[in-house]
Short mmCIF file of C-alpha atoms in Angstrom, two decimals:
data_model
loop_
_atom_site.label_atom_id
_atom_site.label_comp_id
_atom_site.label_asym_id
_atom_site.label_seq_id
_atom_site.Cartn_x
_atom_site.Cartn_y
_atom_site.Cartn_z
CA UNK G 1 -63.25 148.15 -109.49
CA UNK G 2 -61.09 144.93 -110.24
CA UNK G 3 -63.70 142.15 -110.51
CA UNK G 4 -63.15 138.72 -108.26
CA UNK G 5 -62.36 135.64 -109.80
CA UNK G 6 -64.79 133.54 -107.71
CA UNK G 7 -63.98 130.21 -109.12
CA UNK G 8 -60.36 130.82 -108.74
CA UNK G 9 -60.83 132.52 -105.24
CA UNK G 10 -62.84 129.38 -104.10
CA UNK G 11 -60.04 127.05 -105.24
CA UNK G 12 -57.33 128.98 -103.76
CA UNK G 13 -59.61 128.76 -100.36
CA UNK G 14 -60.12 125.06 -100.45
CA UNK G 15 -56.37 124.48 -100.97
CA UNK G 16 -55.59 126.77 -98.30
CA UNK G 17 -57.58 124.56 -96.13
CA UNK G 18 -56.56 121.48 -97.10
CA UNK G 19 -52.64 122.48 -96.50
CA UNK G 20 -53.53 124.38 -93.15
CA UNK G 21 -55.30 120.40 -92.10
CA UNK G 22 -51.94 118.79 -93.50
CA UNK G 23 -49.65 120.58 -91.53
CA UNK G 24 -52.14 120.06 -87.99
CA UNK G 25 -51.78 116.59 -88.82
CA UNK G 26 -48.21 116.71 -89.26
CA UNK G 27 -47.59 118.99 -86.44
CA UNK G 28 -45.82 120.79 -88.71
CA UNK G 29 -47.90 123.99 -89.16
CA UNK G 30 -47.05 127.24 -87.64
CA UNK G 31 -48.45 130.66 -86.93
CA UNK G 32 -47.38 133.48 -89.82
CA UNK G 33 -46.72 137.19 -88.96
CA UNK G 34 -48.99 139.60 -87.70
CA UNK G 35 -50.10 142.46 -89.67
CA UNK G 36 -49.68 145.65 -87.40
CA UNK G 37 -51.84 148.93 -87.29
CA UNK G 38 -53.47 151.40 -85.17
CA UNK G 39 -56.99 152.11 -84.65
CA UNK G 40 -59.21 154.71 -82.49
CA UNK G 41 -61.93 153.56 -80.70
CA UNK G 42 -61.72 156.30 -79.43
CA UNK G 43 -58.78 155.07 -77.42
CA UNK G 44 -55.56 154.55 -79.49
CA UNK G 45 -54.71 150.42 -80.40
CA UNK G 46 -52.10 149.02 -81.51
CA UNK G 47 -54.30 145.99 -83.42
CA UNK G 48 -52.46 142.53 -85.14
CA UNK G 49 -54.27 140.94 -87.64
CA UNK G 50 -53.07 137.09 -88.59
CA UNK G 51 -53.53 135.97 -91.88
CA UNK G 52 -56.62 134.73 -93.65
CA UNK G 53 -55.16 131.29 -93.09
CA UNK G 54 -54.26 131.65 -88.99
CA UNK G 55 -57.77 133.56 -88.50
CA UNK G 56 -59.54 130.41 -90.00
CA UNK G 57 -57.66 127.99 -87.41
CA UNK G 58 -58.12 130.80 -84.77
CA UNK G 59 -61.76 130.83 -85.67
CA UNK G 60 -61.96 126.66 -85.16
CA UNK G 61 -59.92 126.44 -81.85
CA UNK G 62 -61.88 129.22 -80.78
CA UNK G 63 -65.03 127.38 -81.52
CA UNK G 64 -63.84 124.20 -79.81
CA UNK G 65 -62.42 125.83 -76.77
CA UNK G 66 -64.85 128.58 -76.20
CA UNK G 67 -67.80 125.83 -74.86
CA UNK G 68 -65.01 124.33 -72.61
CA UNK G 69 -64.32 127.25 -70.44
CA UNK G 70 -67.59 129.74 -70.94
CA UNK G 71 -69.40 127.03 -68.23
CA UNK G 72 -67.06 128.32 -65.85
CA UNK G 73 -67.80 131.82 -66.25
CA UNK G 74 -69.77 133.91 -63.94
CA UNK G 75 -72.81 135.06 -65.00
CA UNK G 76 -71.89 138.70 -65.56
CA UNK G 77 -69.14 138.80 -67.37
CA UNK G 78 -70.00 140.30 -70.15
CA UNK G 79 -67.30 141.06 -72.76
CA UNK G 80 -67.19 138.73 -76.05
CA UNK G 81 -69.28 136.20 -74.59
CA UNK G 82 -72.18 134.59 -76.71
CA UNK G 83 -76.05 136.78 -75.11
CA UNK G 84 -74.03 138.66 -73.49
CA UNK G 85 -72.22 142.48 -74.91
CA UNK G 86 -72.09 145.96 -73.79
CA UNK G 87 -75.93 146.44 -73.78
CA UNK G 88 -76.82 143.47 -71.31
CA UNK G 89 -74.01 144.38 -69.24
CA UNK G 90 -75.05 147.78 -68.81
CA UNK G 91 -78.88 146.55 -68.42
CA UNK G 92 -77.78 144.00 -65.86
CA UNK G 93 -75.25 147.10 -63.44
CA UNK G 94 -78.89 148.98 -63.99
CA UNK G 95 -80.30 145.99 -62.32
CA UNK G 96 -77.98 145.82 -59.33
CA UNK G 97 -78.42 149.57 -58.91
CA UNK G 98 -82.16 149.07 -59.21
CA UNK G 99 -81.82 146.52 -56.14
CA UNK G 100 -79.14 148.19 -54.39
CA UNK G 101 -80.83 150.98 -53.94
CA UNK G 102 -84.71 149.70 -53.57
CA UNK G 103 -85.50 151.59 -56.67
CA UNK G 104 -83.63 154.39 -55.97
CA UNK G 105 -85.19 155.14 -53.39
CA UNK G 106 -81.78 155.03 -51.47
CA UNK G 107 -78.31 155.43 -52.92
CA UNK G 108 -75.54 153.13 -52.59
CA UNK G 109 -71.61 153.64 -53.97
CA UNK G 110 -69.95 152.81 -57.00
CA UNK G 111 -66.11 151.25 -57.07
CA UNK G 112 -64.94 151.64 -60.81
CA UNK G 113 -61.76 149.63 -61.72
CA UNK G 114 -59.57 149.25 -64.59
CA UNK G 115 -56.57 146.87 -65.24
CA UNK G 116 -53.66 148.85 -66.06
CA UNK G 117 -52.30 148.02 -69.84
CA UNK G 118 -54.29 144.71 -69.93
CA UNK G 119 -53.82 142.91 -72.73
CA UNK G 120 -49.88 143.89 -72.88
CA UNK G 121 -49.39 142.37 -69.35
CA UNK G 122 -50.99 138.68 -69.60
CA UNK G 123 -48.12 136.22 -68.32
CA UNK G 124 -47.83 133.46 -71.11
CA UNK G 125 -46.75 131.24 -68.35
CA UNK G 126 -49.73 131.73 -66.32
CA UNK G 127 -52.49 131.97 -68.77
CA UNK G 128 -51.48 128.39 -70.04
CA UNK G 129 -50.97 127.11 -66.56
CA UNK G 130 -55.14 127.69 -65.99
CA UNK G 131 -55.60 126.71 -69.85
CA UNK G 132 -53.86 123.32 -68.71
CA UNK G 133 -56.15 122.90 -66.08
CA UNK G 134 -59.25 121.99 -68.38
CA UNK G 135 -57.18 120.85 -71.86
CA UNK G 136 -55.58 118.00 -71.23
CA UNK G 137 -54.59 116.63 -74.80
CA UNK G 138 -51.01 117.24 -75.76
CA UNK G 139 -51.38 118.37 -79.34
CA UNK G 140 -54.00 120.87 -78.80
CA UNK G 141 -51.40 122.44 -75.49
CA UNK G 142 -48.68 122.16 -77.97
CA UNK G 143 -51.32 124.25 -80.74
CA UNK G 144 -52.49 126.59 -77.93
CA UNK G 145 -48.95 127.60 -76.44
CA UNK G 146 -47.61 127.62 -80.56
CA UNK G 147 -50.82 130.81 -80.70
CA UNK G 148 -48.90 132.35 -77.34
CA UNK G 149 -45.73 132.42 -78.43
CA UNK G 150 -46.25 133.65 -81.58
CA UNK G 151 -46.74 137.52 -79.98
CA UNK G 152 -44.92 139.28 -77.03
CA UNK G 153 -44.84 142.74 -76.06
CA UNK G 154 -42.52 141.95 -73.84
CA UNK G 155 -40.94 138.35 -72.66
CA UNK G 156 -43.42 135.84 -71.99
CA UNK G 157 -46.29 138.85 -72.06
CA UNK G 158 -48.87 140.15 -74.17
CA UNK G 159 -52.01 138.83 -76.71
CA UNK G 160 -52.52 140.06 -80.26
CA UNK G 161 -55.74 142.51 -80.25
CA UNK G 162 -56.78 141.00 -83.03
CA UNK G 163 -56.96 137.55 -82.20
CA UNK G 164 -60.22 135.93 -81.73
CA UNK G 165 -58.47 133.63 -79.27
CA UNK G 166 -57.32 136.47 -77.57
CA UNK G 167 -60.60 137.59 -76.45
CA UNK G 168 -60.88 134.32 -75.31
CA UNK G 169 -57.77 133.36 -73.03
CA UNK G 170 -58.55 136.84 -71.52
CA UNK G 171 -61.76 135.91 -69.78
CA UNK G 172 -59.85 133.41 -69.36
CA UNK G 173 -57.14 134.71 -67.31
CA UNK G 174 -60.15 137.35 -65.53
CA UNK G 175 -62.16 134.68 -64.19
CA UNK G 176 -59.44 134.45 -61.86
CA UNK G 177 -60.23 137.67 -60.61
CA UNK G 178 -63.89 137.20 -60.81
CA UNK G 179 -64.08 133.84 -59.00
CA UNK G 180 -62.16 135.93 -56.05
CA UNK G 181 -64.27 138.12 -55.84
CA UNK G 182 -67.59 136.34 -55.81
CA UNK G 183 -66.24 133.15 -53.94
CA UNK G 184 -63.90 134.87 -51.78
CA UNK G 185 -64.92 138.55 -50.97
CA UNK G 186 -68.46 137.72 -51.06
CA UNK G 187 -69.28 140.23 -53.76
CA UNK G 188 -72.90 140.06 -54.44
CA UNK G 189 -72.90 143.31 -57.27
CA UNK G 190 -70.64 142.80 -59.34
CA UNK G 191 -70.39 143.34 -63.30
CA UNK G 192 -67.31 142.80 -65.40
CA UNK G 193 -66.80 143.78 -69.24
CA UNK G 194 -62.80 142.77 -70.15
CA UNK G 195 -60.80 144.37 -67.85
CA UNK G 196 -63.56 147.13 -67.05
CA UNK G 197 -65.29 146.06 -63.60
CA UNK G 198 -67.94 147.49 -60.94
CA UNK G 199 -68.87 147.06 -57.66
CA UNK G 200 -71.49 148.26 -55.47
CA UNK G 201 -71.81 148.65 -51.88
CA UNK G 202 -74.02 151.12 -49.36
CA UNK G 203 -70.76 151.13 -47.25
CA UNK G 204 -68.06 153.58 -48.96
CA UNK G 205 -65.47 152.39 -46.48
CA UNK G 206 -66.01 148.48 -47.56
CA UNK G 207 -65.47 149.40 -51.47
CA UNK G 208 -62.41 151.16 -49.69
CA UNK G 209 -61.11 148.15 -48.07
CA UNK G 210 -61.48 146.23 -51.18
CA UNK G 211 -59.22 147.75 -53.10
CA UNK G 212 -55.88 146.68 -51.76
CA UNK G 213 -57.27 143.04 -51.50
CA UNK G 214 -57.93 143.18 -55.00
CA UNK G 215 -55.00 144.57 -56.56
CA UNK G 216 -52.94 142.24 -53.80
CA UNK G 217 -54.74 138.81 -55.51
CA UNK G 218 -53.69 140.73 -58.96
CA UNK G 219 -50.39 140.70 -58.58
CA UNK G 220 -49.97 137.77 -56.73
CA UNK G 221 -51.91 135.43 -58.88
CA UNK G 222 -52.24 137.35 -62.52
CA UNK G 223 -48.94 139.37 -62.17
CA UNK G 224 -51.34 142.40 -63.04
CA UNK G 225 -52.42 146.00 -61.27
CA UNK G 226 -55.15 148.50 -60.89
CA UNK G 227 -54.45 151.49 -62.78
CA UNK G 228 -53.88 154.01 -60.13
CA UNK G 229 -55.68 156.85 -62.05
CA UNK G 230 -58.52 154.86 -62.97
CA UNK G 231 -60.06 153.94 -60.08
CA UNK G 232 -63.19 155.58 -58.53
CA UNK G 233 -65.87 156.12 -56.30
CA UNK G 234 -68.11 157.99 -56.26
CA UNK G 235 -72.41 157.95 -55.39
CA UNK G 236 -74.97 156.42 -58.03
CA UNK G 237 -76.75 159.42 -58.11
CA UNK G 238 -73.62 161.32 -59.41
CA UNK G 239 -74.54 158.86 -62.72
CA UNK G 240 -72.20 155.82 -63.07
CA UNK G 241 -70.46 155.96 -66.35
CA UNK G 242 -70.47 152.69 -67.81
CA UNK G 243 -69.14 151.04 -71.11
CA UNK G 244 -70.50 154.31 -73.06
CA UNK G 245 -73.56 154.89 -71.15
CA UNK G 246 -74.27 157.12 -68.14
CA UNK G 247 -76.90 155.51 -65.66
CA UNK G 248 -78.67 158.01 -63.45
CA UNK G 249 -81.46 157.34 -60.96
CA UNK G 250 -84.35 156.17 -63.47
CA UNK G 251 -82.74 156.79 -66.71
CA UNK G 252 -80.17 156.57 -68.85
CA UNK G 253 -78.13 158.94 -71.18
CA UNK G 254 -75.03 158.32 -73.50
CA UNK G 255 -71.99 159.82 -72.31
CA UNK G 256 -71.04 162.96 -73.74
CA UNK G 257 -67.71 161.94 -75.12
CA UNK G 258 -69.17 159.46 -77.10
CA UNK G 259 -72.20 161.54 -77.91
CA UNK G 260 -69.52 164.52 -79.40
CA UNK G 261 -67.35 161.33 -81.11
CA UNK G 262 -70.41 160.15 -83.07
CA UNK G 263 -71.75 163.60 -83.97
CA UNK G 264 -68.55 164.41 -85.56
CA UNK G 265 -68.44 161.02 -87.56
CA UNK G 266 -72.32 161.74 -88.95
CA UNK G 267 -71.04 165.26 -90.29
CA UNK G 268 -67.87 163.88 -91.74
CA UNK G 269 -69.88 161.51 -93.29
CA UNK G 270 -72.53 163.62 -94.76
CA UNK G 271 -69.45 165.93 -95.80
CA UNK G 272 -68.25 162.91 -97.73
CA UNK G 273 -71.87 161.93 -99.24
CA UNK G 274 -71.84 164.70 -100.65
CA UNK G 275 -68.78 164.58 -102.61
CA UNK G 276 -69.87 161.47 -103.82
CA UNK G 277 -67.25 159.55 -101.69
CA UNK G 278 -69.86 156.97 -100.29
CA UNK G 279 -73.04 156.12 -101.48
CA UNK G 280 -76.89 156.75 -99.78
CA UNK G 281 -76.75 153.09 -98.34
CA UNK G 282 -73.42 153.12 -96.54
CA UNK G 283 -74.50 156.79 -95.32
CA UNK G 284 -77.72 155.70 -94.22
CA UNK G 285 -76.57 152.35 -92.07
CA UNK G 286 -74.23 154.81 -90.44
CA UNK G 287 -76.87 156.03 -89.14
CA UNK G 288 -78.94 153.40 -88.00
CA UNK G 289 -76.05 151.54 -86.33
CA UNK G 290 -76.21 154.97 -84.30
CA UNK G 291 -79.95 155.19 -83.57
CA UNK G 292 -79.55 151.48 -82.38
CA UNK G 293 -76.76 153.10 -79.61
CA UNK G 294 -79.55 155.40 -78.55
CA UNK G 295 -82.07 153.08 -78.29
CA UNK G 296 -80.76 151.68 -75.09
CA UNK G 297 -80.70 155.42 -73.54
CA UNK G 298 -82.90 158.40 -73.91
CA UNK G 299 -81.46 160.01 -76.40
CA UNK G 300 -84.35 161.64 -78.07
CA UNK G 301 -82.35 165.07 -79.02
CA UNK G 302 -79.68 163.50 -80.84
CA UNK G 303 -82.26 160.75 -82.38
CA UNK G 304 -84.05 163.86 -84.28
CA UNK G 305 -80.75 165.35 -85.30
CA UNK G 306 -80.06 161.87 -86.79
CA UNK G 307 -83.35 161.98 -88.38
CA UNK G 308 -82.65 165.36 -90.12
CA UNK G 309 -79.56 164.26 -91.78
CA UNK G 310 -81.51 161.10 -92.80
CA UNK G 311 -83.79 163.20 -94.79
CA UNK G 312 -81.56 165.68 -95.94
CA UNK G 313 -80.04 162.79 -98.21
#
């Protein structure tokens, strides 16, 4: 292994810096090419990474902007938001099924949406027309629209998964949607994680009714859609399948795609501990990032199975 120069790699950092602050000053400083590759998980993405020198600045506007607009949010909306995550937001649709259905003593219904081809379809145009709304100095709008420009997927669309600021300007752009339908429909259960939303409502035929008037304030406002084959209803006691998790009436189990997914992953991995390919440590935090996914569930079977391979090392 080729070792690091630290002194050298420190100076080469602080220079970095220092030219990335000339050329804010100077307005002269612009974003470099993304690095693209694909990822599973488990869904296929096309990611773009920005140089070490971009994802510093990212990092800093990020920083700045992030305590500007999170105030506005709704309470639960839960994706890439600081105490929030997938765990609280599957805790708090628990919740609202807890309440919805007085402890499940009743049932209620479950609309499940999804934005078709999210990320891909954010308008450039709109997205810094509600950015404008709450920045009002020039040279961070001329920074900010610099970050937009500098990926399309097609004209005037798209953000860079990759991006911190990404994750950002698309809560962003959703809290549209979310202030509609808390402010406007009157949605009292609601939970939202990206571009991954539920509602819940004892009447089928309201959740029914609701669908139109959402996807109509999509594409009127957000230039967006529903994805026609990915939304649902169905009754909480079916289970509600939620951000990895399956929430049934008093417990919880993962779902079994993602329960197959990360069985396969432990025996690849033990296949490659054994060949020496990664060490004990890397092996065994594999598996306790995995026991800390079935924490939140019962998932005592696959928790022992875990515990086998553990002490089979």
């Amino acid at each position: 292994m080729k070792k690091i120069d630290v002194q050298n790699f420190h100076f080469n950092l602080e220079n970095n810096i220092f030219e990335l602050h000339e050329r804010l000053r100077n307005k002269t400083w612009r974003p470099d090419k993304y690095t693209a590759f694909y990822i599973r998980d488990p869904k296929l993405r096309h990611i773009h990474k920005a140089t070490v020198r971009d994802r510093v600045f990212n990092q800093a506007l990020f920083r700045v902007l992030y305590s500007i607009f999170d105030i506005n949010f709704i309470c639960d909306s839960f994706s890439c938001r600081k105490e929030k995550g997938i765990h609280r937001g599957v805790l708090r649709l628990e919740e609202f099924l807890r309440k919805d259905t007085h402890n499940y003593k009743s049932h209620t219904f479950v609309l499940k949406c999804d934005v078709r081809k999210f990320f891909d379809s954010i308008s450039h145009q709109i997205l810094f027309y509600i950015i404008k709304t709450k920045i009002k100095d020039e040279t961070s709008l001329e920074v900010i629209k610099l970050i937009l420009n500098s990926f399309q997927t097609d004209l005037g669309r798209g953000l860079p998964l990759g991006n911190v600021t990404s994750q950002l300007f698309a809560n962003v752009y959703l809290n549209q949607l979310d202030q509609f339908i808390k402010h406007n429909l009157k949605i009292k259960y609601y939970v939202r994680y990206c571009d991954d939303f539920i509602i819940l409502n004892k009447d089928r035929n309201s959740l029914i009714e609701l669908i139109p008037k959402i996807n109509e304030f999509l594409r009127n406002k957000l230039e967006l859609e529903l994805h026609p084959k990915k939304v649902e209803i169905r009754k909480n006691t079916w289970g509600v399948d939620f951000l990895g998790y399956v929430i049934l009436p008093h417990y919880m189990v993962i779902r079994t795609k993602t329960k197959k997914r990360m069985m396969k992953k432990i025996f690849e991995a033990k296949k490659q501990l054994d060949k020496k390919l990664i060490t004990p440590d890397y092996f065994q935090n594999l598996l306790n990032s995995y026991k800390g996914v079935l924490s939140h569930c019962n998932g005592h079977k696959i928790s022992k199975i875990i515990d086998l391979q553990s002490c089979a090392q």
